[in-house]
């Protein structure tokens, strides 16, 4: 086991909203993962589109302090995440402490929490999901090619993909 990892982020949002962002599935999905399920008995399941999964339980749920058991499905190792939320000028200060990590998981956890807290800050301050904004975007508007459209434009096929338009400044 390694020493605990600590991550702190200042966020221009009230502590109650920050707390909800860690405990409400709809808000969790806006910054942390692609699917979140929180059961009535406080167990949770998080899934990312790349297939990553984390499960655990909310062991302590206070307005300014959360403790979660945290088990990454890729290695099965059980660890613990503590979240401290305090009022700060213009919003909140959030400190995440990840404890009981195996040495092999330390670097991945550092990257994960640094990125996640940045995404939380952006989501709560702007309403944007930076994960969506940074996705590559193909600069076309595709639609279905049907027999009528094929006859109109004079192509020798009756189905396929038709490009309805392009997005200025994007590549295709």
mmCIF file of C-alpha atoms in Angstrom:
data_model
loop_
_atom_site.group_PDB
_atom_site.id
_atom_site.type_symbol
_atom_site.label_atom_id
_atom_site.label_comp_id
_atom_site.label_asym_id
_atom_site.label_seq_id
_atom_site.Cartn_x
_atom_site.Cartn_y
_atom_site.Cartn_z
ATOM 1 C CA UNK A 1 0.000 0.000 0.000
ATOM 2 C CA UNK A 2 1.113 3.522 -0.709
ATOM 3 C CA UNK A 3 0.728 6.776 1.153
ATOM 4 C CA UNK A 4 -2.632 8.488 0.683
ATOM 5 C CA UNK A 5 -3.107 10.667 -2.378
ATOM 6 C CA UNK A 6 -4.586 14.133 -1.798
ATOM 7 C CA UNK A 7 -6.197 16.354 -4.439
ATOM 8 C CA UNK A 8 -7.724 19.772 -3.817
ATOM 9 C CA UNK A 9 -9.836 21.903 -6.147
ATOM 10 C CA UNK A 10 -11.506 25.269 -5.613
ATOM 11 C CA UNK A 11 -14.920 25.470 -7.240
ATOM 12 C CA UNK A 12 -17.213 28.457 -7.660
ATOM 13 C CA UNK A 13 -20.286 26.579 -6.429
ATOM 14 C CA UNK A 14 -21.909 26.242 -2.996
ATOM 15 C CA UNK A 15 -20.837 23.253 -0.857
ATOM 16 C CA UNK A 16 -24.328 21.700 -1.089
ATOM 17 C CA UNK A 17 -24.121 21.573 -4.900
ATOM 18 C CA UNK A 18 -20.623 20.051 -4.733
ATOM 19 C CA UNK A 19 -21.940 17.419 -2.311
ATOM 20 C CA UNK A 20 -24.794 16.596 -4.702
ATOM 21 C CA UNK A 21 -22.269 16.217 -7.546
ATOM 22 C CA UNK A 22 -20.738 13.287 -5.638
ATOM 23 C CA UNK A 23 -24.014 11.656 -4.556
ATOM 24 C CA UNK A 24 -26.666 12.202 -7.243
ATOM 25 C CA UNK A 25 -26.421 9.948 -10.321
ATOM 26 C CA UNK A 26 -27.563 12.626 -12.765
ATOM 27 C CA UNK A 27 -24.865 15.013 -11.537
ATOM 28 C CA UNK A 28 -22.187 12.317 -11.278
ATOM 29 C CA UNK A 29 -22.679 11.585 -15.001
ATOM 30 C CA UNK A 30 -22.068 15.238 -15.869
ATOM 31 C CA UNK A 31 -18.430 15.139 -14.757
ATOM 32 C CA UNK A 32 -17.197 11.722 -13.695
ATOM 33 C CA UNK A 33 -18.535 8.786 -15.694
ATOM 34 C CA UNK A 34 -20.948 7.836 -18.465
ATOM 35 C CA UNK A 35 -23.371 5.818 -16.315
ATOM 36 C CA UNK A 36 -23.961 6.070 -12.569
ATOM 37 C CA UNK A 37 -26.257 4.004 -10.388
ATOM 38 C CA UNK A 38 -26.685 4.700 -6.679
ATOM 39 C CA UNK A 39 -28.854 2.185 -4.840
ATOM 40 C CA UNK A 40 -31.118 3.141 -1.918
ATOM 41 C CA UNK A 41 -28.750 1.368 0.504
ATOM 42 C CA UNK A 42 -25.933 3.632 -0.807
ATOM 43 C CA UNK A 43 -24.034 1.124 -2.920
ATOM 44 C CA UNK A 44 -22.971 2.569 -6.260
ATOM 45 C CA UNK A 45 -21.823 1.438 -9.676
ATOM 46 C CA UNK A 46 -20.005 3.705 -12.157
ATOM 47 C CA UNK A 47 -19.332 2.836 -15.809
ATOM 48 C CA UNK A 48 -17.312 4.583 -18.506
ATOM 49 C CA UNK A 49 -17.771 4.136 -22.260
ATOM 50 C CA UNK A 50 -14.291 2.591 -22.501
ATOM 51 C CA UNK A 51 -15.513 -0.314 -20.348
ATOM 52 C CA UNK A 52 -13.971 0.836 -17.057
ATOM 53 C CA UNK A 53 -16.100 0.135 -13.990
ATOM 54 C CA UNK A 54 -15.962 1.084 -10.332
ATOM 55 C CA UNK A 55 -18.229 -0.155 -7.589
ATOM 56 C CA UNK A 56 -18.469 0.620 -3.929
ATOM 57 C CA UNK A 57 -20.597 2.017 -1.171
ATOM 58 C CA UNK A 58 -21.182 5.388 0.399
ATOM 59 C CA UNK A 59 -19.988 4.639 3.939
ATOM 60 C CA UNK A 60 -20.441 8.129 5.365
ATOM 61 C CA UNK A 61 -22.632 10.876 3.948
ATOM 62 C CA UNK A 62 -22.362 14.178 5.784
ATOM 63 C CA UNK A 63 -22.833 17.579 4.095
ATOM 64 C CA UNK A 64 -19.110 18.315 4.387
ATOM 65 C CA UNK A 65 -17.587 14.828 4.384
ATOM 66 C CA UNK A 66 -18.104 11.678 2.337
ATOM 67 C CA UNK A 67 -16.370 8.326 2.657
ATOM 68 C CA UNK A 68 -16.720 5.785 -0.139
ATOM 69 C CA UNK A 69 -15.419 2.277 -0.543
ATOM 70 C CA UNK A 70 -13.911 2.140 -4.039
ATOM 71 C CA UNK A 71 -13.267 -1.007 -6.054
ATOM 72 C CA UNK A 72 -11.953 -0.766 -9.594
ATOM 73 C CA UNK A 73 -13.196 -3.725 -11.629
ATOM 74 C CA UNK A 74 -9.965 -3.926 -13.640
ATOM 75 C CA UNK A 75 -7.869 -5.101 -10.696
ATOM 76 C CA UNK A 76 -10.466 -5.844 -8.012
ATOM 77 C CA UNK A 77 -8.467 -3.973 -5.374
ATOM 78 C CA UNK A 78 -10.522 -2.341 -2.647
ATOM 79 C CA UNK A 79 -9.558 1.173 -1.575
ATOM 80 C CA UNK A 80 -11.271 4.125 0.044
ATOM 81 C CA UNK A 81 -12.051 7.656 -1.126
ATOM 82 C CA UNK A 82 -12.703 10.498 1.293
ATOM 83 C CA UNK A 83 -14.208 13.773 0.087
ATOM 84 C CA UNK A 84 -14.001 16.890 2.266
ATOM 85 C CA UNK A 85 -16.096 19.869 1.172
ATOM 86 C CA UNK A 86 -15.693 23.241 2.837
ATOM 87 C CA UNK A 87 -16.927 26.745 2.128
ATOM 88 C CA UNK A 88 -14.324 28.958 0.488
ATOM 89 C CA UNK A 89 -14.437 32.496 -0.785
ATOM 90 C CA UNK A 90 -16.793 32.507 -3.753
ATOM 91 C CA UNK A 91 -17.677 28.835 -3.495
ATOM 92 C CA UNK A 92 -16.138 25.655 -2.124
ATOM 93 C CA UNK A 93 -12.904 23.830 -1.602
ATOM 94 C CA UNK A 94 -12.987 20.098 -2.321
ATOM 95 C CA UNK A 95 -10.291 17.724 -1.138
ATOM 96 C CA UNK A 96 -10.309 14.117 -2.317
ATOM 97 C CA UNK A 97 -8.097 11.680 -0.423
ATOM 98 C CA UNK A 98 -7.642 8.223 -1.922
ATOM 99 C CA UNK A 99 -6.281 5.709 0.608
ATOM 100 C CA UNK A 100 -5.306 2.024 0.649
ATOM 101 C CA UNK A 101 -4.171 2.090 -2.973
ATOM 102 C CA UNK A 102 -1.809 -0.557 -4.268
ATOM 103 C CA UNK A 103 1.480 0.783 -5.623
ATOM 104 C CA UNK A 104 0.495 -0.280 -9.142
ATOM 105 C CA UNK A 105 -2.667 1.868 -9.033
ATOM 106 C CA UNK A 106 -1.078 5.077 -7.737
ATOM 107 C CA UNK A 107 -0.159 6.704 -11.064
ATOM 108 C CA UNK A 108 -3.544 5.915 -12.621
ATOM 109 C CA UNK A 109 -5.338 7.324 -9.555
ATOM 110 C CA UNK A 110 -3.285 10.537 -9.732
ATOM 111 C CA UNK A 111 -4.267 11.059 -13.360
ATOM 112 C CA UNK A 112 -7.871 10.029 -12.701
ATOM 113 C CA UNK A 113 -8.551 12.377 -9.766
ATOM 114 C CA UNK A 114 -6.656 15.333 -11.220
ATOM 115 C CA UNK A 115 -8.708 15.051 -14.408
ATOM 116 C CA UNK A 116 -11.976 14.312 -12.593
ATOM 117 C CA UNK A 117 -11.750 17.307 -10.255
ATOM 118 C CA UNK A 118 -10.963 19.579 -13.188
ATOM 119 C CA UNK A 119 -14.038 18.192 -14.980
ATOM 120 C CA UNK A 120 -16.115 18.746 -11.818
ATOM 121 C CA UNK A 121 -14.971 22.371 -11.629
ATOM 122 C CA UNK A 122 -15.875 23.037 -15.266
ATOM 123 C CA UNK A 123 -19.230 21.233 -14.996
ATOM 124 C CA UNK A 124 -20.331 23.124 -11.883
ATOM 125 C CA UNK A 125 -19.010 26.509 -12.980
ATOM 126 C CA UNK A 126 -20.099 26.470 -16.626
ATOM 127 C CA UNK A 127 -22.596 23.635 -17.007
ATOM 128 C CA UNK A 128 -20.378 22.114 -19.710
ATOM 129 C CA UNK A 129 -19.156 18.549 -19.885
ATOM 130 C CA UNK A 130 -15.539 19.011 -20.964
ATOM 131 C CA UNK A 131 -15.361 15.321 -21.911
ATOM 132 C CA UNK A 132 -17.883 15.975 -24.700
ATOM 133 C CA UNK A 133 -16.305 19.241 -25.765
ATOM 134 C CA UNK A 134 -12.893 17.604 -26.237
ATOM 135 C CA UNK A 135 -14.159 14.699 -28.328
ATOM 136 C CA UNK A 136 -13.011 14.738 -31.940
ATOM 137 C CA UNK A 137 -15.730 16.011 -34.216
ATOM 138 C CA UNK A 138 -16.195 15.098 -37.847
ATOM 139 C CA UNK A 139 -17.215 18.252 -39.692
ATOM 140 C CA UNK A 140 -20.114 16.818 -41.679
ATOM 141 C CA UNK A 141 -23.861 16.362 -41.320
ATOM 142 C CA UNK A 142 -24.532 12.809 -42.565
ATOM 143 C CA UNK A 143 -27.973 11.474 -43.428
ATOM 144 C CA UNK A 144 -29.455 8.452 -45.163
ATOM 145 C CA UNK A 145 -29.336 8.209 -48.941
ATOM 146 C CA UNK A 146 -32.600 6.753 -50.222
ATOM 147 C CA UNK A 147 -33.846 5.955 -53.737
ATOM 148 C CA UNK A 148 -35.574 9.338 -54.133
ATOM 149 C CA UNK A 149 -32.489 11.330 -53.125
ATOM 150 C CA UNK A 150 -30.246 9.084 -55.274
ATOM 151 C CA UNK A 151 -32.425 9.713 -58.349
ATOM 152 C CA UNK A 152 -32.465 13.456 -57.664
ATOM 153 C CA UNK A 153 -28.656 13.739 -57.497
ATOM 154 C CA UNK A 154 -28.066 11.159 -60.220
ATOM 155 C CA UNK A 155 -26.063 8.460 -58.458
ATOM 156 C CA UNK A 156 -26.277 4.805 -59.517
ATOM 157 C CA UNK A 157 -27.147 3.453 -56.038
ATOM 158 C CA UNK A 158 -30.352 3.583 -54.025
ATOM 159 C CA UNK A 159 -29.017 3.640 -50.483
ATOM 160 C CA UNK A 160 -26.001 4.769 -48.528
ATOM 161 C CA UNK A 161 -24.775 7.790 -46.617
ATOM 162 C CA UNK A 162 -25.461 11.272 -47.916
ATOM 163 C CA UNK A 163 -23.609 14.358 -46.690
ATOM 164 C CA UNK A 164 -26.197 17.072 -46.081
ATOM 165 C CA UNK A 165 -23.659 19.731 -45.154
ATOM 166 C CA UNK A 166 -20.362 20.598 -43.551
ATOM 167 C CA UNK A 167 -19.371 22.494 -40.431
ATOM 168 C CA UNK A 168 -17.208 25.477 -41.220
ATOM 169 C CA UNK A 169 -13.726 25.165 -39.772
ATOM 170 C CA UNK A 170 -13.936 21.400 -39.181
ATOM 171 C CA UNK A 171 -12.326 18.704 -41.260
ATOM 172 C CA UNK A 172 -14.170 15.838 -42.863
#
